[in-house]
Structures are given as structure tokens and as C-alpha cells.
Amino acid sequence: VPQSSFYVSSREALSKKGGIICLQLKLDVIPNQMSKPKPKEIDWKLIMKKNAFDEPDIPRASVMKVLWEYWNGRSWVRLFAGDEYENLFFRTHEEHVSVVFHCPPDIEETAVNSEVNYWIRIRVLKIDNLYESDPIYMSPWIEEVRISYEYGDTFVTTEHCMTVNALD
């Protein structure tokens, strides 16, 4: 449904401000139909054409557009300036995808479902054929979520440094 959200958290990766984050997903769609289709009424005649027996095309409701966001301490903010990953869930078959982005410098912790962590969310904005009568809902299916990070060639200044020598 529009405005539904999928949340991903990782204290390890998403706290690395300025780092390059790679989110790997295995995406698929599962067709769901809420009610069984009614059989087509056939107007029987002595001579008939083949298309009189064809099944009607059932519209498919698919997620067309999503919005990637992160928490900056005050509100949820767009993660990407462009539209590069907006149609990521408009799929018809299984596929492995990688979403690569720079960790925002102003990302902050927040509580989602009573768990405090660094979060990004994917919010559904638009669904194709949403208001058709009895469509087949192409529900996104996500598995094998992996998140990694690296800093590349940039140097990062340390915020804290602790040394332990002979238990002192």
C-alpha cells in the first residue's frame, strides 16, 4: 500500500559518516490475488471464434516508485538526490541488486519499533494499477540483505583513541 515502509538498520555500517555503503538485496515478486477470478461468461453459438474462449488479462498492481530516506535527528530526509533507485521494486523476476551510496554526514540514531539504531527506510510512493478491480498484487519479496561499508581513498579523523598497556 502507499506509504508503507521497509526499514534497514546497522550500527556498524550506517554510523560511518562519509563512508561508502553497499546494500545488497535479493529481490523477487510474489503474485497475490485476493479473490478467485470469476469464469468468463461464454455466449455460445453454432460457429464461434477462438478469442471467445480467451481468458481476460488481469491487471497487475506493482510498486512503481519508492523513496529512500534516513533520519537526520529532526526528520526523515531523502537519501538520494536523483531518481536512480526509485523503481527498484518494479520487478517481474528474481534479481540480485546492489544499492551504493555515501553515508550522510548528518545521519543520527532514532527509535523504530522501540529499537534505537541508525536507520534507513524505503517508503512506497506510487503503485501501478492500485485502483483496478481485483488486480493481481505483485508483492515485493526481499531476502539475503547484506550491508557493507568502506572508506575508499579518503582519510577519516578519529574522534576517540584509547590505549591499554599492562592493564593501566
Tab-separated table of C-alpha atoms in Angstrom:
chain	number	residue	atom	x	y	z
A	1	VAL	CA	0.000	0.000	0.000
A	2	PRO	CA	1.206	3.566	-0.471
A	3	GLN	CA	3.210	4.999	2.441
A	4	SER	CA	4.166	1.550	3.771
A	5	SER	CA	7.831	1.321	4.754
A	6	PHE	CA	10.699	-1.138	4.924
A	7	TYR	CA	13.431	-0.308	7.453
A	8	VAL	CA	17.096	-1.352	7.453
A	9	SER	CA	19.442	-0.691	10.362
A	10	SER	CA	23.113	-1.290	11.021
A	11	ARG	CA	25.018	0.406	13.797
A	12	GLU	CA	28.293	-0.828	12.304
A	13	ALA	CA	27.831	0.369	8.714
A	14	LEU	CA	25.423	3.317	8.932
A	15	SER	CA	27.414	5.077	11.664
A	16	LYS	CA	30.391	5.512	9.303
A	17	LYS	CA	29.584	9.055	8.183
A	18	GLY	CA	31.135	9.789	4.797
A	19	GLY	CA	31.777	6.101	4.086
A	20	ILE	CA	30.587	4.251	1.013
A	21	ILE	CA	27.712	1.922	1.922
A	22	CYS	CA	26.742	-1.053	-0.251
A	23	LEU	CA	23.329	-2.607	0.414
A	24	GLN	CA	22.894	-5.921	-1.419
A	25	LEU	CA	19.414	-7.398	-1.779
A	26	LYS	CA	17.868	-10.407	-3.443
A	27	LEU	CA	14.566	-9.119	-4.826
A	28	ASP	CA	11.623	-11.043	-6.159
A	29	VAL	CA	7.872	-10.548	-6.514
A	30	ILE	CA	5.112	-12.829	-5.312
A	31	PRO	CA	1.778	-12.602	-7.149
A	32	ASN	CA	-1.217	-12.430	-4.803
A	33	GLN	CA	-4.850	-12.301	-5.787
A	34	MET	CA	-7.374	-11.528	-3.088
A	35	SER	CA	-10.281	-13.391	-4.682
A	36	LYS	CA	-10.600	-16.073	-7.298
A	37	PRO	CA	-11.378	-14.762	-10.765
A	38	LYS	CA	-14.898	-15.315	-11.954
A	39	PRO	CA	-15.172	-17.570	-15.002
A	40	LYS	CA	-15.835	-15.735	-18.212
A	41	GLU	CA	-19.411	-15.908	-19.460
A	42	ILE	CA	-19.438	-17.578	-22.868
A	43	ASP	CA	-22.071	-16.605	-25.380
A	44	TRP	CA	-22.491	-19.974	-27.063
A	45	LYS	CA	-23.200	-20.013	-30.798
A	46	LEU	CA	-23.077	-22.668	-33.512
A	47	ILE	CA	-19.954	-21.139	-35.035
A	48	MET	CA	-17.549	-19.384	-32.681
A	49	LYS	CA	-14.182	-17.657	-32.874
A	50	LYS	CA	-11.197	-18.764	-30.832
A	51	ASN	CA	-10.936	-15.426	-28.999
A	52	ALA	CA	-14.355	-16.052	-27.407
A	53	PHE	CA	-12.600	-18.588	-25.155
A	54	ASP	CA	-9.565	-16.446	-24.266
A	55	GLU	CA	-9.114	-15.533	-20.634
A	56	PRO	CA	-9.205	-11.796	-19.931
A	57	ASP	CA	-5.970	-10.100	-18.903
A	58	ILE	CA	-5.971	-9.425	-15.174
A	59	PRO	CA	-4.243	-6.140	-14.263
A	60	ARG	CA	-1.180	-6.341	-12.032
A	61	ALA	CA	-0.648	-3.897	-9.187
A	62	SER	CA	3.096	-3.285	-8.739
A	63	VAL	CA	5.214	-0.924	-6.665
A	64	MET	CA	6.275	1.721	-9.195
A	65	LYS	CA	8.086	4.294	-7.079
A	66	VAL	CA	9.761	4.297	-3.665
A	67	LEU	CA	11.561	6.961	-1.670
A	68	TRP	CA	14.816	6.216	0.177
A	69	GLU	CA	15.183	8.173	3.423
A	70	TYR	CA	17.393	8.472	6.524
A	71	TRP	CA	16.919	10.124	9.914
A	72	ASN	CA	18.956	13.324	10.418
A	73	GLY	CA	17.971	13.998	14.029
A	74	ARG	CA	14.881	16.084	13.194
A	75	SER	CA	13.089	14.381	10.296
A	76	TRP	CA	13.312	11.764	7.576
A	77	VAL	CA	15.318	13.160	4.642
A	78	ARG	CA	15.861	11.907	1.061
A	79	LEU	CA	18.889	9.672	0.783
A	80	PHE	CA	19.383	10.112	-2.980
A	81	ALA	CA	19.200	13.409	-4.836
A	82	GLY	CA	18.190	11.737	-8.113
A	83	ASP	CA	15.738	9.025	-9.057
A	84	GLU	CA	18.285	6.233	-9.541
A	85	TYR	CA	16.711	3.698	-7.141
A	86	GLU	CA	13.061	4.855	-7.185
A	87	ASN	CA	11.789	1.990	-9.354
A	88	LEU	CA	13.893	-0.733	-7.719
A	89	PHE	CA	10.853	-2.807	-6.697
A	90	PHE	CA	9.111	-2.715	-10.085
A	91	ARG	CA	10.206	-6.265	-10.917
A	92	THR	CA	8.830	-9.322	-12.615
A	93	HIS	CA	11.535	-11.859	-11.756
A	94	GLU	CA	14.176	-12.690	-9.147
A	95	GLU	CA	17.257	-10.494	-9.243
A	96	HIS	CA	20.259	-9.544	-7.087
A	97	VAL	CA	20.720	-5.781	-6.801
A	98	SER	CA	23.255	-3.523	-5.122
A	99	VAL	CA	22.422	-0.070	-3.815
A	100	VAL	CA	25.545	2.039	-3.297
A	101	PHE	CA	25.540	5.421	-1.552
A	102	HIS	CA	27.642	7.690	0.633
A	103	CYS	CA	26.655	7.567	4.296
A	104	PRO	CA	25.163	11.009	5.045
A	105	PRO	CA	27.258	13.200	7.345
A	106	ASP	CA	24.171	14.187	9.388
A	107	ILE	CA	22.673	10.702	9.946
A	108	GLU	CA	21.593	10.216	13.553
A	109	GLU	CA	20.169	7.442	15.711
A	110	THR	CA	16.438	7.127	16.188
A	111	ALA	CA	13.975	4.642	17.660
A	112	VAL	CA	11.992	2.467	15.257
A	113	ASN	CA	9.737	-0.112	16.907
A	114	SER	CA	11.445	0.628	20.241
A	115	GLU	CA	14.920	-0.137	18.890
A	116	VAL	CA	17.441	2.700	18.846
A	117	ASN	CA	19.843	2.426	15.921
A	118	TYR	CA	20.941	4.075	12.675
A	119	TRP	CA	18.144	3.513	10.168
A	120	ILE	CA	17.331	3.989	6.520
A	121	ARG	CA	13.868	3.364	5.193
A	122	ILE	CA	12.286	2.652	1.843
A	123	ARG	CA	8.796	4.165	1.613
A	124	VAL	CA	6.277	3.259	-1.109
A	125	LEU	CA	5.092	6.331	-3.019
A	126	LYS	CA	3.293	5.010	-6.092
A	127	ILE	CA	1.624	1.729	-7.083
A	128	ASP	CA	0.682	0.919	-10.669
A	129	ASN	CA	-2.960	-0.223	-11.179
A	130	LEU	CA	-3.787	0.312	-7.498
A	131	TYR	CA	-7.444	1.156	-8.105
A	132	GLU	CA	-8.231	-1.605	-10.605
A	133	SER	CA	-10.936	-4.007	-9.501
A	134	ASP	CA	-9.435	-7.256	-8.198
A	135	PRO	CA	-5.879	-6.989	-9.589
A	136	ILE	CA	-3.032	-9.406	-9.001
A	137	TYR	CA	-0.837	-7.730	-6.387
A	138	MET	CA	2.846	-8.141	-7.234
A	139	SER	CA	4.171	-8.068	-3.664
A	140	PRO	CA	7.896	-7.326	-3.285
A	141	TRP	CA	9.887	-10.079	-1.593
A	142	ILE	CA	13.281	-9.218	-0.079
A	143	GLU	CA	15.802	-11.708	1.243
A	144	GLU	CA	19.554	-12.065	1.691
A	145	VAL	CA	20.024	-8.487	2.898
A	146	ARG	CA	23.720	-7.690	3.235
A	147	ILE	CA	25.263	-4.364	4.127
A	148	SER	CA	28.922	-3.434	3.902
A	149	TYR	CA	30.978	-0.250	4.027
A	150	GLU	CA	34.357	1.117	3.053
A	151	TYR	CA	36.070	4.469	3.116
A	152	GLY	CA	37.923	4.177	-0.187
A	153	ASP	CA	40.910	6.510	-0.532
A	154	THR	CA	39.692	9.119	1.959
A	155	PHE	CA	41.174	9.500	5.419
A	156	VAL	CA	38.897	9.707	8.457
A	157	THR	CA	39.839	11.610	11.596
A	158	THR	CA	39.432	9.737	14.858
A	159	GLU	CA	37.015	11.019	17.463
A	160	HIS	CA	38.406	8.937	20.360
A	161	CYS	CA	41.578	6.936	20.918
A	162	MET	CA	42.213	4.578	23.834
A	163	THR	CA	45.376	2.647	24.610
A	164	VAL	CA	45.742	-0.142	27.120
A	165	ASN	CA	49.204	-1.069	28.328
A	166	ALA	CA	49.768	-3.627	31.103
A	167	LEU	CA	46.225	-3.067	32.418
A	168	ASP	CA	46.871	0.667	33.016
